[in-house]
C-alpha positions as a Python dict, from the first residue, in 0.01 Angstrom:
ca = {
    (1, 'N'): (0, 0, 0),
    (2, 'M'): (-157, -279, 201),
    (3, 'G'): (-208, -651, 148),
    (4, 'T'): (-350, -928, 364),
    (5, 'V'): (-379, -1307, 351),
    (6, 'R'): (-588, -1509, 595),
    (7, 'D'): (-692, -1872, 623),
    (8, 'Q'): (-890, -2087, 865),
    (9, 'V'): (-878, -2465, 900),
    (10, 'Y'): (-1160, -2654, 1072),
    (11, 'F'): (-1108, -2988, 1244),
    (12, 'A'): (-1335, -3236, 1416),
    (13, 'R'): (-1517, -3144, 1739),
    (14, 'G'): (-1495, -2773, 1667),
    (15, 'L'): (-1118, -2719, 1669),
    (16, 'L'): (-1026, -2420, 1454),
    (17, 'L'): (-682, -2297, 1343),
    (18, 'E'): (-636, -1949, 1202),
    (19, 'F'): (-336, -1803, 1019),
    (20, 'G'): (-279, -1459, 875),
    (21, 'F'): (-24, -1221, 727),
    (22, 'A'): (-52, -850, 655),
    (23, 'A'): (193, -602, 508),
    (24, 'T'): (175, -226, 473),
    (25, 'R'): (411, 24, 314),
    (26, 'G'): (390, 401, 318),
    (27, 'V'): (589, 660, 125),
    (28, 'L'): (591, 1035, 179),
    (29, 'R'): (768, 1273, -60),
    (30, 'D'): (786, 1648, 4),
    (31, 'N'): (983, 1814, -275),
    (32, 'P'): (1015, 2197, -289),
    (33, 'L'): (1012, 2365, -630),
    (34, 'G'): (1351, 2529, -581),
    (35, 'S'): (1633, 2615, -341),
    (36, 'Q'): (1575, 2985, -278),
    (37, 'T'): (1600, 3091, 85),
    (38, 'F'): (1266, 3058, 260),
    (39, 'V'): (1163, 3382, 431),
    (40, 'F'): (906, 3443, 706),
    (41, 'A'): (799, 3807, 715),
    (42, 'P'): (501, 3999, 861),
    (43, 'S'): (381, 4056, 505),
    (44, 'G'): (388, 3683, 421),
    (45, 'R'): (619, 3406, 309),
    (46, 'S'): (851, 3393, 10),
    (47, 'G'): (1118, 3171, -141),
    (48, 'N'): (1108, 2791, -144),
    (49, 'Y'): (1019, 2571, 149),
    (50, 'F'): (1331, 2471, 338),
    (51, 'V'): (1273, 2093, 370),
    (52, 'D'): (1320, 1834, 95),
    (53, 'L'): (1194, 1515, 262),
    (54, 'A'): (1160, 1149, 166),
    (55, 'R'): (1009, 904, 418),
    (56, 'S'): (937, 533, 400),
    (57, 'T'): (760, 309, 652),
    (58, 'T'): (691, -64, 642),
    (59, 'R'): (510, -310, 866),
    (60, 'Q'): (469, -686, 842),
    (61, 'Q'): (249, -885, 1079),
    (62, 'W'): (219, -1261, 1121),
    (63, 'M'): (-52, -1410, 1341),
    (64, 'A'): (-170, -1757, 1435),
    (65, 'G'): (-452, -1859, 1664),
    (66, 'V'): (-633, -2169, 1780),
    (67, 'F'): (-992, -2203, 1902),
    (68, 'F'): (-1028, -2515, 2115),
    (69, 'P'): (-1340, -2734, 2130),
    (70, 'V'): (-1600, -2639, 2389),
    (71, 'L'): (-1516, -2783, 2732),
    (72, 'Q'): (-1794, -2860, 2979),
    (73, 'A'): (-1691, -2788, 3339),
    (74, 'R'): (-1941, -2597, 3556),
    (75, 'G'): (-2074, -2449, 3240),
    (76, 'S'): (-1916, -2427, 2897),
    (77, 'H'): (-1564, -2299, 2830),
    (78, 'R'): (-1426, -2188, 2494),
    (79, 'F'): (-1050, -2144, 2516),
    (80, 'R'): (-852, -1947, 2264),
    (81, 'A'): (-478, -1886, 2231),
    (82, 'G'): (-258, -1716, 1975),
    (83, 'V'): (69, -1549, 1883),
    (84, 'D'): (138, -1226, 1700),
    (85, 'L'): (468, -1113, 1543),
    (86, 'Q'): (525, -769, 1395),
    (87, 'R'): (823, -613, 1221),
    (88, 'S'): (824, -242, 1146),
    (89, 'T'): (1077, -5, 988),
    (90, 'F'): (1111, 370, 953),
    (91, 'A'): (1352, 556, 726),
    (92, 'Q'): (1374, 925, 644),
    (93, 'M'): (1607, 1152, 452),
    (94, 'A'): (1563, 1528, 499),
    (95, 'V'): (1770, 1791, 319),
    (96, 'R'): (1714, 2133, 472),
    (97, 'H'): (1851, 2476, 382),
    (98, 'D'): (1856, 2797, 583),
    (99, 'Y'): (1551, 3011, 637),
    (100, 'L'): (1514, 3370, 760),
    (101, 'V'): (1269, 3550, 988),
    (102, 'L'): (1233, 3921, 912),
    (103, 'R'): (1093, 4211, 1110),
    (104, 'S'): (837, 4456, 978),
    (105, 'D'): (1120, 4690, 869),
    (106, 'Q'): (1270, 4398, 665),
    (107, 'T'): (1573, 4360, 893),
    (108, 'T'): (1674, 4006, 985),
    (109, 'A'): (1553, 3892, 1329),
    (110, 'R'): (1703, 3544, 1306),
    (111, 'R'): (1856, 3292, 1068),
    (112, 'V'): (1801, 2920, 1115),
    (113, 'S'): (2056, 2668, 987),
    (114, 'F'): (2081, 2289, 1009),
    (115, 'I'): (2381, 2072, 1091),
    (116, 'G'): (2405, 1702, 1001),
    (117, 'D'): (2296, 1480, 713),
    (118, 'G'): (1928, 1438, 815),
    (119, 'R'): (1929, 1062, 772),
    (120, 'L'): (1705, 869, 1015),
    (121, 'S'): (1633, 498, 1040),
    (122, 'R'): (1496, 256, 1297),
    (123, 'R'): (1338, -88, 1309),
    (124, 'N'): (1153, -283, 1572),
    (125, 'L'): (1040, -641, 1625),
    (126, 'E'): (736, -699, 1846),
    (127, 'S'): (588, -1027, 1968),
    (128, 'A'): (279, -1113, 2168),
    (129, 'L'): (122, -1424, 2320),
    (130, 'Y'): (-233, -1437, 2453),
    (131, 'V'): (-479, -1683, 2606),
    (132, 'Q'): (-849, -1630, 2666),
    (133, 'D'): (-1140, -1823, 2810),
    (134, 'G'): (-1504, -1756, 2737),
    (135, 'W'): (-1695, -1912, 3029),
    (136, 'A'): (-2073, -1936, 3026),
    (137, 'P'): (-2182, -2083, 3364),
    (138, 'R'): (-2545, -2077, 3247),
    (139, 'D'): (-2763, -1926, 2978),
    (140, 'G'): (-2759, -1548, 2976),
    (141, 'I'): (-2425, -1505, 3154),
    (142, 'L'): (-2082, -1492, 2991),
    (143, 'F'): (-1739, -1419, 3143),
    (144, 'E'): (-1431, -1356, 2932),
    (145, 'L'): (-1096, -1386, 3109),
    (146, 'G'): (-771, -1331, 2929),
    (147, 'V'): (-409, -1227, 2958),
    (148, 'R'): (-163, -1100, 2699),
    (149, 'A'): (219, -1085, 2716),
    (150, 'D'): (407, -839, 2491),
    (151, 'W'): (777, -793, 2417),
    (152, 'D'): (956, -563, 2176),
    (153, 'Q'): (1313, -517, 2061),
    (154, 'I'): (1348, -160, 2189),
    (155, 'V'): (1219, -169, 2547),
    (156, 'R'): (1299, -541, 2594),
    (157, 'T'): (1059, -582, 2884),
    (158, 'V'): (782, -841, 2902),
    (159, 'L'): (455, -658, 2967),
    (160, 'I'): (161, -851, 3112),
    (161, 'S'): (-184, -718, 3026),
    (162, 'P'): (-485, -879, 3202),
    (163, 'R'): (-837, -838, 3067),
    (164, 'V'): (-1176, -938, 3204),
    (165, 'A'): (-1529, -883, 3078),
    (166, 'A'): (-1879, -1000, 3169),
    (167, 'S'): (-2218, -978, 3004),
    (168, 'W'): (-2560, -1060, 3144),
    (169, 'S'): (-2897, -1094, 2974),
    (170, 'P'): (-3147, -1103, 3262),
    (171, 'S'): (-3451, -1322, 3216),
    (172, 'F'): (-3682, -1060, 3368),
    (173, 'A'): (-3577, -795, 3111),
    (174, 'K'): (-3629, -934, 2765),
    (175, 'D'): (-3396, -817, 2486),
    (176, 'T'): (-3163, -644, 2733),
    (177, 'K'): (-2791, -699, 2785),
    (178, 'I'): (-2566, -550, 3053),
    (179, 'A'): (-2190, -568, 2995),
    (180, 'A'): (-1881, -453, 3181),
    (181, 'G'): (-1510, -495, 3131),
    (182, 'F'): (-1161, -395, 3240),
    (183, 'G'): (-835, -428, 3051),
    (184, 'V'): (-478, -306, 3027),
    (185, 'F'): (-369, -215, 2675),
    (186, 'G'): (-29, -120, 2536),
    (187, 'D'): (29, 120, 2248),
    (188, 'A'): (273, 78, 1959),
    (189, 'M'): (613, 245, 1983),
    (190, 'S'): (653, 546, 1753),
    (191, 'L'): (967, 488, 1548),
    (192, 'E'): (947, 842, 1413),
    (193, 'M'): (974, 980, 1765),
    (194, 'L'): (1252, 736, 1858),
    (195, 'T'): (1469, 865, 1570),
    (196, 'R'): (1452, 1232, 1669),
    (197, 'H'): (1801, 1219, 1818),
    (198, 'Q'): (1939, 1111, 1477),
    (199, 'D'): (1801, 1420, 1307),
    (200, 'Q'): (1988, 1741, 1227),
    (201, 'L'): (2082, 1995, 1490),
    (202, 'V'): (1907, 2331, 1459),
    (203, 'L'): (2131, 2638, 1487),
    (204, 'T'): (1942, 2966, 1536),
    (205, 'S'): (2131, 3297, 1509),
    (206, 'F'): (1954, 3599, 1659),
    (207, 'F'): (2031, 3948, 1526),
    (208, 'P'): (1966, 4272, 1720),
    (209, 'R'): (1760, 4541, 1554),
    (210, 'D'): (2049, 4791, 1530),
    (211, 'G'): (2249, 4550, 1313),
    (212, 'L'): (2571, 4661, 1481),
    (213, 'S'): (2606, 4469, 1806),
    (214, 'A'): (2690, 4100, 1804),
    (215, 'G'): (2399, 3856, 1808),
    (216, 'R'): (2375, 3525, 1988),
    (217, 'D'): (2339, 3165, 1874),
    (218, 'L'): (2126, 2882, 2009),
    (219, 'M'): (2166, 2516, 1912),
    (220, 'V'): (1884, 2267, 1968),
    (221, 'G'): (1880, 1889, 1928),
    (222, 'F'): (1717, 1580, 2075),
    (223, 'I'): (1863, 1310, 2295),
    (224, 'V'): (1707, 984, 2413),
    (225, 'D'): (1781, 753, 2706),
    (226, 'E'): (1656, 421, 2573),
    (227, 'G'): (1722, 254, 2906),
    (228, 'A'): (1443, 465, 3057),
    (229, 'L'): (1185, 409, 2782),
    (230, 'K'): (845, 265, 2871),
    (231, 'V'): (568, 141, 2643),
    (232, 'P'): (259, 367, 2655),
    (233, 'R'): (-16, 182, 2843),
    (234, 'A'): (-378, 254, 2926),
    (235, 'R'): (-628, 104, 3170),
    (236, 'T'): (-977, 95, 3029),
    (237, 'T'): (-1301, 30, 3219),
    (238, 'T'): (-1632, -5, 3035),
    (239, 'L'): (-1997, -42, 3131),
    (240, 'S'): (-2285, -60, 2885),
    (241, 'I'): (-2656, -142, 2868),
    (242, 'E'): (-2818, -247, 2541),
    (243, 'R'): (-3183, -306, 2462),
    (244, 'M'): (-3400, -372, 2161),
    (245, 'L'): (-3655, -93, 2126),
    (246, 'P'): (-3988, -80, 1944),
    (247, 'Y'): (-4005, -40, 1567),
    (248, 'G'): (-3667, -211, 1513),
    (249, 'F'): (-3453, 46, 1698),
    (250, 'H'): (-3152, -61, 1904),
    (251, 'G'): (-3059, 145, 2210),
    (252, 'R'): (-2723, 150, 2386),
    (253, 'V'): (-2589, 351, 2680),
    (254, 'S'): (-2222, 314, 2770),
}
């Protein structure tokens, strides 16, 4: 489910205020048809799938921005600033039962069991502040300079992301635009990944083929050191050339 509300208010001299809110909610339900032991065998699979899962995710976003009147100073400047707040949640309940892996002679190669209640939950609050200037020193040339600061409740580090772009429409090449840009962008934290350590432990029991000697067990789980977490970030550089072509075609190389 998704819903959005957005409004803009115009004032004298070109001042513009913008407000918005968006909310999304997702639900995933994976319900097996029974509780029979799930079996992997060379001839195929049988029984009922071993995971009964219910997952819920929500996200609310509030944003506000202001477009300032055009300022004349060695060309025209159009400043813009804004804030962005986001709240996201993740919850999951997984009930798992044992499953078996068989050999071609139908003897048991391993049994997998799960320890724990399978209940996961996490929430995060993210905030951002940005400012941007669109500077046109003369006709045909535009520079966009901006910076964004992000903070979230999990990493708790202020991340500064600069961005710069330029476009040029040369007078000697009609209907042509050359543009270039560079920016640092952060990615959203995956709450599903950050709850892995809350999930069940996996106990795998291995059985020898003779069925007489003792097997061995292996337990697997996840741990997380939140003090060492970093927000995924990317540095992006772009260059493009656009031109209007005959017969109404538009060409672009980037």
